[in-house]
Coordinates of C-alpha atoms in Angstrom, one line a residue:
Chain A
M232 CA 53.7 33.8 3.0
I233 CA 52.7 32.4 -0.3
R234 CA 49.0 31.5 -0.9
V235 CA 47.8 30.2 -4.3
R236 CA 44.1 29.3 -5.1
S237 CA 43.0 27.7 -8.4
L238 CA 45.7 29.3 -10.4
S239 CA 45.7 28.6 -14.1
K240 CA 47.7 29.6 -17.1
T241 CA 46.8 28.9 -20.7
Y242 CA 49.1 29.7 -23.5
Y243 CA 48.1 30.1 -27.1
V244 CA 50.7 28.7 -29.5
H245 CA 50.8 28.9 -33.3
K246 CA 51.0 25.7 -35.2
K247 CA 52.4 25.6 -38.6
A248 CA 52.4 22.8 -41.1
P249 CA 55.9 21.6 -42.1
G250 CA 57.4 22.5 -45.5
L251 CA 57.3 25.5 -47.8
M252 CA 53.5 25.2 -48.4
G253 CA 52.9 25.3 -44.6
S254 CA 55.1 28.4 -44.3
V255 CA 53.2 30.2 -47.2
R256 CA 49.9 29.1 -45.7
S257 CA 50.9 30.4 -42.4
L258 CA 51.4 33.9 -43.9
F259 CA 47.5 34.1 -44.3
V260 CA 46.0 31.8 -41.8
R261 CA 47.6 30.8 -38.4
K262 CA 46.1 28.1 -36.2
K263 CA 46.2 29.0 -32.5
T264 CA 46.2 26.0 -30.1
P265 CA 45.6 26.4 -26.5
K266 CA 48.0 24.8 -24.0
D267 CA 47.1 24.5 -20.4
A268 CA 50.5 25.0 -18.7
V269 CA 49.1 25.2 -15.2
K270 CA 45.6 23.9 -14.2
A271 CA 43.8 25.3 -11.3
V272 CA 46.5 24.6 -8.8
S273 CA 46.5 25.6 -5.0
L274 CA 49.2 25.7 -2.4
D275 CA 50.5 27.5 0.6
V276 CA 54.2 28.0 1.7
A277 CA 55.1 29.1 5.1
E278 CA 57.9 31.2 6.4
G279 CA 61.3 29.3 6.4
E280 CA 59.9 26.5 4.4
I281 CA 61.5 25.1 1.2
L282 CA 58.9 23.8 -1.1
G283 CA 60.3 21.4 -3.9
L284 CA 58.4 21.6 -7.2
V285 CA 59.1 18.3 -9.0
G286 CA 58.0 17.4 -12.5
P287 CA 59.2 16.5 -16.0
N288 CA 60.0 19.1 -18.6
G289 CA 57.0 21.2 -19.7
A290 CA 55.0 20.1 -16.6
G291 CA 54.4 23.8 -15.7
K292 CA 56.9 24.3 -12.8
T293 CA 58.5 27.3 -14.5
T294 CA 55.2 28.8 -15.5
L295 CA 54.0 28.6 -11.9
V296 CA 57.2 30.3 -10.6
K297 CA 56.9 33.0 -13.1
M298 CA 53.4 33.8 -12.1
L299 CA 54.3 34.0 -8.5
A300 CA 57.3 36.2 -9.2
G301 CA 54.9 38.5 -11.1
I302 CA 56.7 38.0 -14.5
I303 CA 53.6 36.7 -16.3
F304 CA 49.8 37.0 -15.8
P305 CA 47.6 34.0 -15.0
T306 CA 44.5 33.1 -17.1
S307 CA 42.5 32.7 -13.9
G308 CA 42.9 32.2 -10.2
E309 CA 44.4 34.0 -7.2
A310 CA 47.8 34.3 -5.6
S311 CA 49.1 36.2 -2.7
V312 CA 52.8 36.7 -2.0
L313 CA 53.6 38.6 1.2
G314 CA 50.0 40.0 0.9
H315 CA 50.6 41.3 -2.7
T316 CA 49.2 40.0 -5.9
P317 CA 52.4 39.2 -7.7
W318 CA 51.5 40.4 -11.3
E319 CA 50.4 43.8 -10.1
R320 CA 54.1 44.3 -9.6
D321 CA 54.1 46.7 -6.7
N322 CA 57.6 47.9 -5.9
E323 CA 57.0 47.0 -2.3
F324 CA 56.5 43.4 -3.3
R325 CA 59.4 43.3 -5.8
R326 CA 61.8 44.7 -3.1
Q327 CA 61.0 41.5 -1.0
I328 CA 61.4 38.7 -3.5
A329 CA 64.2 37.2 -5.5
L330 CA 64.1 35.0 -8.6
I331 CA 67.1 32.8 -9.5
M332 CA 66.9 31.0 -12.9
G333 CA 69.7 28.6 -13.5
Q334 CA 69.2 28.7 -17.2
K335 CA 69.1 32.3 -17.7
A336 CA 71.8 34.8 -16.5
Q337 CA 70.6 37.7 -14.6
L338 CA 73.8 39.5 -14.2
W339 CA 75.3 41.7 -16.9
W340 CA 78.0 39.6 -18.7
D341 CA 80.5 42.3 -19.6
L342 CA 80.8 43.8 -16.1
P343 CA 82.6 42.4 -13.0
A344 CA 80.2 41.0 -10.5
A345 CA 81.0 43.8 -8.1
D346 CA 79.8 46.4 -10.5
C347 CA 76.6 44.5 -10.9
F348 CA 76.2 44.3 -7.2
L349 CA 76.6 48.1 -6.8
L350 CA 73.9 48.6 -9.3
L351 CA 71.6 46.1 -7.5
K352 CA 72.3 48.0 -4.2
E353 CA 70.8 51.2 -5.9
I354 CA 67.9 49.3 -7.5
Y355 CA 66.9 47.7 -4.1
R356 CA 67.9 50.8 -2.1
I357 CA 70.1 48.8 0.2
P358 CA 71.8 50.9 2.9
D359 CA 75.5 51.2 2.7
E360 CA 76.2 49.2 6.0
K361 CA 73.7 46.4 5.2
Y362 CA 75.2 46.1 1.7
A363 CA 78.8 45.8 2.9
E364 CA 77.7 43.3 5.6
N365 CA 75.6 41.1 3.2
L366 CA 78.3 41.1 0.5
E367 CA 81.0 40.3 3.0
Y368 CA 78.9 37.4 4.3
L369 CA 77.6 36.0 1.0
S370 CA 81.0 36.2 -0.9
T371 CA 82.7 34.5 2.2
V372 CA 80.2 31.7 2.5
L373 CA 80.2 31.0 -1.2
D374 CA 83.9 31.4 -1.4
V375 CA 84.0 33.9 -4.4
K376 CA 85.6 36.9 -2.7
K377 CA 88.6 36.7 -5.1
D378 CA 86.4 36.7 -8.1
L379 CA 84.3 39.7 -7.4
N380 CA 86.2 42.0 -9.8
V381 CA 86.3 39.5 -12.6
Q382 CA 84.1 40.1 -15.7
V383 CA 81.0 37.7 -15.2
R384 CA 81.5 36.2 -18.6
R385 CA 85.0 35.1 -17.6
L386 CA 83.8 33.1 -14.6
S387 CA 83.2 29.3 -14.5
L388 CA 79.6 28.1 -14.5
G389 CA 79.8 27.3 -10.8
E390 CA 81.3 30.7 -9.9
R391 CA 78.7 32.5 -12.0
M392 CA 75.9 30.6 -10.3
K393 CA 77.3 31.7 -7.0
M394 CA 77.5 35.3 -8.2
E395 CA 73.9 35.0 -9.3
L396 CA 72.9 33.8 -5.8
I397 CA 74.7 36.8 -4.2
A398 CA 72.9 39.1 -6.7
A399 CA 69.6 37.7 -5.8
L400 CA 70.0 37.7 -2.0
L401 CA 71.9 40.9 -1.3
H402 CA 68.6 42.6 -0.4
E403 CA 67.5 39.9 2.0
P404 CA 64.3 38.8 0.2
R405 CA 61.6 37.2 2.3
V406 CA 60.5 35.0 -0.7
V407 CA 63.0 33.3 -2.9
F408 CA 62.2 31.4 -6.1
L409 CA 64.9 29.0 -7.2
D410 CA 64.4 27.7 -10.7
E411 CA 67.0 24.9 -11.5
P412 CA 69.7 26.6 -9.4
T413 CA 72.2 23.7 -9.8
I414 CA 71.7 22.9 -13.5
G415 CA 74.9 22.0 -15.3
L416 CA 77.1 22.4 -12.3
D417 CA 79.6 19.8 -11.2
L418 CA 79.0 17.7 -8.0
T419 CA 81.2 19.9 -5.9
A420 CA 79.5 23.1 -7.0
Q421 CA 76.1 21.5 -6.6
R422 CA 76.9 20.5 -3.0
A423 CA 78.2 24.0 -2.2
I424 CA 75.1 25.7 -3.5
R425 CA 72.9 23.2 -1.6
D426 CA 74.8 23.7 1.7
F427 CA 74.6 27.6 1.2
I428 CA 70.8 27.5 0.6
L429 CA 70.3 25.6 3.8
E430 CA 72.5 28.0 5.7
Y431 CA 70.7 31.0 4.2
R432 CA 67.4 29.5 5.2
E433 CA 68.6 29.0 8.7
R434 CA 69.8 32.6 8.9
H435 CA 67.0 34.5 7.2
K436 CA 63.9 32.1 7.2
P437 CA 62.6 33.1 3.8
A438 CA 59.8 31.1 2.1
M439 CA 61.5 29.3 -0.9
I440 CA 60.1 27.4 -3.9
L441 CA 62.6 25.2 -5.5
T442 CA 62.4 23.5 -8.9
S443 CA 65.0 21.0 -9.9
H444 CA 65.6 17.9 -12.0
Y445 CA 68.2 16.8 -9.6
M446 CA 66.7 14.7 -6.9
E447 CA 69.6 15.2 -4.7
D448 CA 68.6 18.9 -4.5
I449 CA 65.1 18.0 -3.5
E450 CA 66.1 15.3 -1.1
R451 CA 68.7 17.6 0.7
L452 CA 66.7 20.8 0.7
C453 CA 63.0 20.1 0.8
K454 CA 60.8 18.3 3.5
R455 CA 57.7 19.0 1.4
I456 CA 57.2 18.6 -2.3
V457 CA 54.7 19.1 -4.9
I458 CA 54.6 16.8 -7.9
I459 CA 53.3 18.4 -11.1
Q460 CA 52.5 16.8 -14.2
D461 CA 50.7 18.3 -17.3
G462 CA 50.0 21.4 -15.3
A463 CA 48.2 19.7 -12.4
F464 CA 49.4 18.8 -9.0
I465 CA 49.4 15.0 -8.5
Y466 CA 50.9 15.0 -5.0
D467 CA 51.4 17.7 -2.3
G468 CA 52.9 16.5 0.9
Q469 CA 56.0 15.4 2.9
L470 CA 58.8 14.0 0.9
D471 CA 59.0 11.0 3.2
D472 CA 55.3 10.2 2.5
V473 CA 55.9 9.8 -1.1
V474 CA 57.9 6.7 -0.4
K475 CA 55.3 5.4 2.0
T476 CA 52.5 6.2 -0.3
Y477 CA 53.9 5.2 -3.7
A478 CA 56.8 2.7 -3.0
K479 CA 55.1 -0.7 -3.2
R480 CA 58.4 -2.6 -3.2
K481 CA 61.7 -2.7 -1.3
V482 CA 65.0 -3.9 -2.5
I483 CA 66.7 -6.8 -0.5
T484 CA 70.5 -7.1 -1.0
A485 CA 72.2 -10.2 0.4
H486 CA 76.0 -10.0 0.4
L487 CA 77.3 -13.7 0.3
R488 CA 80.3 -15.4 2.0
K489 CA 82.6 -17.5 -0.4
Q490 CA 80.9 -20.9 -0.8
D491 CA 81.4 -24.2 -2.4
G492 CA 77.7 -25.1 -3.0
S493 CA 75.5 -23.7 -5.8
L494 CA 72.9 -20.9 -5.3
P495 CA 69.3 -21.8 -5.1
E496 CA 67.4 -22.1 -8.4
R497 CA 66.4 -18.8 -9.9
R498 CA 62.8 -19.6 -9.9
E499 CA 62.9 -20.2 -6.2
L500 CA 64.0 -16.6 -5.7
E501 CA 61.4 -15.4 -8.3
R502 CA 58.6 -16.6 -6.0
F503 CA 59.3 -13.5 -3.9
G504 CA 59.7 -11.0 -6.7
E505 CA 62.0 -9.6 -9.3
V506 CA 65.6 -10.9 -9.3
L507 CA 67.7 -7.8 -10.0
E508 CA 71.1 -9.6 -9.5
E509 CA 72.4 -13.0 -8.9
T510 CA 76.0 -13.6 -8.6
D511 CA 78.4 -15.7 -6.3
L512 CA 78.9 -12.6 -4.2
Q513 CA 75.5 -10.9 -4.1
V514 CA 71.8 -11.5 -4.6
R515 CA 69.4 -8.5 -5.2
L516 CA 65.6 -9.0 -5.1
S517 CA 62.8 -6.3 -5.6
V518 CA 60.0 -7.6 -3.3
E519 CA 56.5 -6.3 -2.5
R520 CA 56.4 -4.7 0.9
P521 CA 54.2 -7.5 2.6
R522 CA 56.6 -10.2 1.5
V523 CA 59.9 -8.6 2.7
A524 CA 60.1 -10.4 6.0
E525 CA 59.4 -13.7 4.3
A526 CA 61.9 -13.2 1.5
S527 CA 64.5 -12.1 4.0
G528 CA 63.9 -15.1 6.1
Y529 CA 64.3 -17.4 3.1
L530 CA 67.6 -15.8 2.0
L531 CA 69.1 -16.0 5.6
E532 CA 68.0 -19.7 5.8
N533 CA 69.2 -20.9 2.3
L534 CA 72.2 -18.7 1.5
P535 CA 75.5 -18.1 3.2
V536 CA 74.5 -14.5 4.0
A537 CA 77.4 -12.2 5.4
D538 CA 75.3 -9.1 5.4
L539 CA 71.7 -8.2 4.5
A540 CA 70.3 -4.9 3.6
I541 CA 66.6 -3.8 3.0
D542 CA 66.4 -0.5 1.1
E543 CA 63.5 1.7 0.1
T544 CA 63.4 2.4 -3.7
D545 CA 64.9 5.8 -4.2
V546 CA 62.6 8.9 -4.5
G547 CA 63.7 9.7 -8.0
T548 CA 62.8 6.3 -9.2
I549 CA 59.4 6.4 -7.4
I550 CA 58.5 9.8 -8.9
E551 CA 59.5 8.5 -12.3
Q552 CA 57.2 5.5 -11.8
I553 CA 54.4 7.9 -10.8
F554 CA 54.8 9.9 -14.1
Q555 CA 55.1 6.6 -16.1
E556 CA 51.9 5.2 -14.6
R557 CA 49.9 8.4 -15.1
R558 CA 51.1 8.6 -18.6
E559 CA 50.1 5.1 -19.4
Q560 CA 46.7 5.7 -17.8
A561 CA 46.2 8.8 -20.0
E562 CA 47.0 6.9 -23.1
Chain B
M264 CA 63.1 55.8 -10.6
T265 CA 65.3 58.1 -8.6
P266 CA 67.9 60.3 -10.5
R267 CA 70.6 58.5 -8.6
L268 CA 69.5 55.1 -9.9
F269 CA 69.2 56.6 -13.4
L270 CA 72.7 57.9 -13.3
R271 CA 74.0 54.6 -11.8
I272 CA 72.4 52.6 -14.7
A273 CA 73.7 55.0 -17.2
G274 CA 77.3 54.8 -15.7
V275 CA 77.2 51.1 -15.7
E276 CA 76.2 51.0 -19.3
A277 CA 78.9 53.6 -20.3
R278 CA 81.5 51.2 -18.6
R279 CA 80.0 48.2 -20.5
R280 CA 80.2 50.0 -23.7
M281 CA 83.7 51.0 -23.3
S282 CA 84.8 47.5 -22.5
Y283 CA 84.5 46.8 -26.2
R284 CA 87.4 49.1 -27.2
A285 CA 87.6 48.3 -31.0
D286 CA 83.8 48.9 -31.3
F287 CA 84.2 52.2 -29.3
W288 CA 86.9 53.6 -31.7
L289 CA 85.4 52.2 -35.0
N290 CA 82.0 53.8 -34.0
L291 CA 83.7 57.0 -33.2
V292 CA 85.6 57.4 -36.5
V293 CA 84.1 55.2 -39.1
G294 CA 80.5 55.8 -38.2
F295 CA 80.8 59.5 -39.0
A296 CA 83.5 59.7 -41.6
A297 CA 82.0 57.0 -44.0
K298 CA 78.5 58.7 -43.9
F299 CA 79.9 62.2 -44.4
G300 CA 82.2 61.1 -47.3
L301 CA 79.3 59.6 -49.1
L302 CA 77.1 62.7 -48.7
Y303 CA 79.8 65.0 -49.7
F304 CA 80.3 63.3 -53.1
V305 CA 76.5 63.0 -53.7
W306 CA 75.8 66.7 -52.9
T307 CA 78.9 68.0 -54.8
A308 CA 77.8 66.0 -57.9
M309 CA 74.2 67.2 -57.5
F310 CA 75.2 70.9 -57.4
R311 CA 77.6 70.5 -60.2
E312 CA 75.3 68.7 -62.5
S313 CA 72.3 70.9 -61.9
G314 CA 74.2 74.1 -62.1
A315 CA 72.0 75.5 -59.3
A316 CA 73.6 77.9 -56.8
T317 CA 71.1 77.1 -54.1
M318 CA 68.8 74.1 -53.2
G319 CA 66.0 74.5 -50.7
G320 CA 67.7 77.8 -49.5
Y321 CA 71.1 76.1 -49.1
T322 CA 74.4 76.7 -51.0
L323 CA 76.8 73.7 -51.5
D324 CA 78.9 74.9 -48.5
S325 CA 75.9 75.6 -46.2
M326 CA 74.5 72.2 -47.2
L327 CA 77.7 70.4 -46.3
V328 CA 77.7 72.3 -42.9
Y329 CA 74.0 71.2 -42.4
Y330 CA 75.0 67.6 -43.0
V331 CA 77.9 67.6 -40.7
A332 CA 75.6 68.9 -38.0
V333 CA 72.6 66.6 -38.8
L334 CA 74.9 63.5 -39.0
L335 CA 76.4 64.2 -35.6
V336 CA 73.1 64.9 -34.1
S337 CA 71.5 61.8 -35.6
Q338 CA 74.3 59.6 -34.2
I339 CA 73.2 60.7 -30.7
I340 CA 69.5 60.5 -31.3
I341 CA 69.4 57.1 -32.9
G342 CA 72.2 55.6 -30.9
A343 CA 74.0 52.4 -32.1
G344 CA 73.3 48.9 -31.1
F345 CA 70.2 49.8 -29.2
E346 CA 67.5 49.7 -32.0
S347 CA 66.1 46.4 -31.0
E348 CA 67.2 45.9 -27.3
V349 CA 63.7 46.0 -26.0
A350 CA 62.3 43.7 -28.7
T351 CA 65.2 41.3 -28.0
D352 CA 64.5 41.3 -24.3
I353 CA 60.9 40.3 -25.0
Y354 CA 61.7 37.7 -27.6
E355 CA 64.5 36.0 -25.7
G356 CA 63.0 36.3 -22.3
G357 CA 65.8 38.8 -20.9
L358 CA 62.8 40.9 -19.8
N359 CA 62.3 38.5 -16.9
R360 CA 65.0 40.0 -14.8
Y361 CA 63.9 43.5 -15.3
L362 CA 60.3 42.7 -14.3
V363 CA 61.5 41.5 -11.0
F364 CA 63.4 44.7 -10.3
P365 CA 61.4 47.2 -8.2
T366 CA 61.8 49.9 -11.0
S367 CA 60.4 51.0 -14.3
Y368 CA 61.5 49.0 -17.3
F369 CA 61.0 51.9 -19.6
W370 CA 63.2 54.2 -17.5
F371 CA 65.8 51.4 -16.9
K372 CA 66.2 51.0 -20.7
Y373 CA 66.3 54.7 -21.4
A374 CA 68.9 55.2 -18.8
Q375 CA 70.9 52.4 -20.5
R376 CA 70.4 54.2 -23.8
V377 CA 71.8 57.4 -22.2
G378 CA 74.8 55.5 -21.0
M379 CA 75.6 54.4 -24.4
L380 CA 75.9 58.0 -25.6
L381 CA 79.5 58.6 -24.5
P382 CA 81.2 57.6 -27.8
V383 CA 78.8 59.7 -29.9
V384 CA 78.9 62.6 -27.7
L385 CA 82.7 62.6 -28.0
Q386 CA 82.2 62.3 -31.7
F387 CA 79.9 65.3 -31.6
F388 CA 82.4 67.6 -30.0
V389 CA 85.6 66.3 -31.7
F390 CA 84.3 66.3 -35.3
G391 CA 82.1 69.4 -34.8
G392 CA 85.0 71.2 -33.3
L393 CA 87.4 70.2 -36.0
F394 CA 84.8 71.2 -38.6
V395 CA 84.4 74.6 -37.1
L396 CA 88.2 75.1 -36.8
F397 CA 88.9 74.2 -40.5
S398 CA 85.9 75.7 -42.2
D399 CA 84.1 78.9 -42.5
A400 CA 81.2 77.7 -40.4
T401 CA 80.5 79.7 -37.2
I402 CA 78.6 78.3 -34.1
S403 CA 77.2 80.6 -31.5
L404 CA 77.1 79.7 -27.7
S405 CA 73.2 80.3 -27.7
G406 CA 72.9 78.1 -30.9
L407 CA 74.9 75.3 -29.2
V408 CA 72.8 75.5 -26.0
M409 CA 69.6 75.4 -27.9
C410 CA 71.0 72.5 -30.0
V411 CA 71.8 70.5 -26.8
V412 CA 68.3 71.0 -25.4
A413 CA 66.7 70.0 -28.8
I414 CA 68.9 66.9 -28.8
A415 CA 67.8 66.0 -25.3
V416 CA 64.2 66.3 -26.3
G417 CA 64.7 64.4 -29.6
H418 CA 66.7 61.6 -27.8
L419 CA 63.8 60.9 -25.5
L420 CA 61.3 61.3 -28.2
F421 CA 63.0 58.8 -30.6
F422 CA 63.2 56.2 -27.7
T423 CA 59.5 56.9 -26.8
M424 CA 58.5 56.4 -30.4
S425 CA 60.6 53.2 -30.8
F426 CA 59.3 51.7 -27.5
P427 CA 55.7 50.8 -28.6
L428 CA 57.0 49.4 -32.0
Q429 CA 59.5 47.1 -30.1
N430 CA 56.6 46.1 -27.8
V431 CA 55.0 44.5 -30.9
A432 CA 57.4 41.7 -30.1
F433 CA 54.9 40.6 -27.4
W434 CA 52.7 39.5 -30.4
A435 CA 55.1 39.0 -33.3
D436 CA 58.3 37.1 -33.4
N437 CA 60.2 39.7 -35.6
V438 CA 59.7 43.5 -35.4
W439 CA 62.7 44.4 -37.4
S440 CA 60.7 45.7 -40.3
L441 CA 58.9 48.0 -38.0
Q442 CA 62.2 49.4 -36.8
V443 CA 63.3 49.9 -40.4
A444 CA 60.1 51.7 -41.2
L445 CA 60.7 54.0 -38.2
R446 CA 64.2 54.7 -39.3
L447 CA 63.1 55.5 -42.9
T448 CA 60.2 57.7 -41.8
T449 CA 62.2 59.6 -39.3
S450 CA 65.2 60.1 -41.5
L451 CA 63.0 61.3 -44.4
L452 CA 60.7 63.5 -42.5
G453 CA 63.1 64.4 -39.8
G454 CA 65.6 66.2 -42.1
L455 CA 68.3 63.5 -42.0
M456 CA 68.2 62.5 -45.6
F457 CA 67.5 66.0 -46.9
P458 CA 66.8 69.4 -45.3
V459 CA 63.1 69.7 -44.9
T460 CA 63.0 72.9 -46.9
L461 CA 63.5 70.8 -50.1
F462 CA 60.0 69.3 -49.5
P463 CA 56.9 70.9 -51.2
D464 CA 55.2 73.6 -49.2
W465 CA 52.1 71.4 -48.2
L466 CA 54.4 68.7 -46.9
Q467 CA 56.4 71.2 -44.9
A468 CA 53.1 72.6 -43.5
V469 CA 52.0 69.1 -42.4
N470 CA 55.4 68.1 -41.3
A471 CA 55.5 71.1 -39.0
W472 CA 53.0 69.4 -36.7
L473 CA 54.6 65.9 -36.8
P474 CA 57.2 64.8 -34.3
F475 CA 59.9 64.0 -36.8
H476 CA 61.5 67.4 -37.6
V477 CA 62.4 67.9 -33.9
L478 CA 64.4 64.8 -34.0
F479 CA 67.3 65.7 -36.4
G480 CA 66.3 68.9 -38.3
V481 CA 65.7 71.3 -35.4
P482 CA 68.9 70.6 -33.4
A483 CA 71.0 70.8 -36.7
E484 CA 69.3 73.9 -38.0
V485 CA 69.7 75.8 -34.7
L486 CA 73.3 74.8 -34.4
V487 CA 74.2 76.1 -38.0
G488 CA 72.1 79.2 -37.5
K489 CA 69.4 78.4 -40.0
I490 CA 66.6 78.9 -37.4
G491 CA 66.6 81.0 -34.2
F492 CA 64.9 81.1 -30.8
A493 CA 61.6 82.1 -32.3
E494 CA 61.4 78.9 -34.3
W495 CA 63.3 76.6 -31.9
L496 CA 60.9 77.3 -28.9
P497 CA 57.6 76.0 -30.5
A498 CA 59.5 73.2 -32.1
V499 CA 60.9 71.9 -28.8
A500 CA 57.5 72.5 -27.1
L501 CA 55.9 70.4 -29.9
G502 CA 58.4 67.7 -29.3
I503 CA 57.6 67.6 -25.6
A504 CA 53.9 67.4 -26.3
W505 CA 54.6 64.4 -28.6
I506 CA 56.7 62.7 -25.9
I507 CA 53.7 62.9 -23.6
A508 CA 51.3 61.7 -26.3
V509 CA 53.4 58.8 -27.4
G510 CA 54.4 58.1 -23.8
L511 CA 50.6 57.4 -23.0
L512 CA 50.5 55.1 -26.0
D513 CA 53.6 53.3 -24.7
R514 CA 51.8 52.6 -21.4
V515 CA 48.8 51.0 -23.1
V516 CA 50.8 48.9 -25.5
W517 CA 53.2 47.9 -22.6
R518 CA 50.3 46.8 -20.5
R519 CA 48.5 44.9 -23.1
G520 CA 51.6 43.3 -24.3
N521 CA 52.5 42.0 -20.8
L522 CA 49.3 40.1 -20.8
Q523 CA 50.7 38.2 -23.8
Y524 CA 54.2 37.6 -22.3
S525 CA 55.3 34.1 -21.7
G526 CA 58.8 34.7 -20.5
I527 CA 60.1 31.8 -22.5
G528 CA 59.6 28.1 -21.4
I529 CA 56.7 26.4 -19.6

């Protein structure tokens, strides 16, 4: 449903020297500096798939989404969404997509959400029956029926986001772009939005691209992710494989029984890896994968272990490490 | 865009506009009364000091009638609070949501602008009606009909002229000065500051081919009976021709501007 080949976007930004003289000089001469926001990226997204787009601020996630939604033009490359070139902005294309930007309100603030939805019904030419059915379903699942006639600006952030979701999905889009849909929401609202997205995916099978800084969003919603840094993709594959590919260590946690004797010397533990924690109740070690069995055996043999857990490093930390390593390589 | 969608957008905007009650009433009363009060004192003083019986073919009384008409017309044509909506959308990234809608941004914004007319249209009929009741001015039905048609043309023409200037926001951060320039030029050459008959003959001859007079002068003059059908018809036709010509320019600027658009954020 979404096919992207060698898509690039370069912005030209003005640079101005600081201070009054810099401002005066900029009245006559302005220096334009190119910034490669997206660098020759390629990807495919299938029907019913939720692709997670992960990257630090300024990595190019939003730029890519904006190109695929037809908002901005690329500098080079090709993209096809439902067989259309997005930036040609055919009405047929725009009737089948939705863009939800968590940082930018799409609804009209001074109007009740119900009025906004009626306008959208007209814009997307949604038949009366379909509109009533979809509004009933979406407002029930998202639990905002009682707020439909409240002015949008008087709603809480969580309620507003739910209204934004309804507005974007009323016309049953086949492709949905979700740019930070849970940003700023409390944990309950985040969970409600995630559950809803999964349910909507089950029901309508749209292709979705999700960008988020919350790893919980990504872990809960996406099986496949693309990691983007400085405009280039550095990973495109299954979320689980990120751990296998990049997580070189595991964390061993030994919960201890009450004891009279002392713990082994710290340097004994350090033979296996980094000691994260060492108390009378618990010992935590970060150990390289090949040495996990050996380290576990040592702990079981030499400590009064009540319980032992071996965990993968969490995905967020792994991705953070990948960014950090690449940054250091670049420097 | 379908007429039904156009009306729905205009209706939503009218409702939005009326949700600000204080602004609605202030605009309705103060917007007109303050401007007319100022002009009344200026022109009364000018006629008194110069000792002239007429200026540009107007007596003091007919001049004041002209100003009532042209002020009421200009409130509709220019509108309030919409001078830089398009530029703001571009500058702040609000344009994003409209670009995703399967409809024309130009007509969406124009429909919103039409929706904002309710207070000024009320003003037109309330103050216009009061003025006719309490003065010697007479308004014919045909004059009123021709005025309404000229206002419709002028309203679309003003937006069409403002649109490419606001589109400069694709390249420049601030286009306020361009909007001021448009306001000044249209007010001066359109007959809002003075009746165009006060201009020298050569300027009147040139101005007759420009789009400005149809904005304010023509609707006001036809309303107060200063011009008739014979002058009104070519003026309105010229206005429509300018809408088409400037509309083509709008398309070119819009397309080129869109190539520059970044939609805020990377």
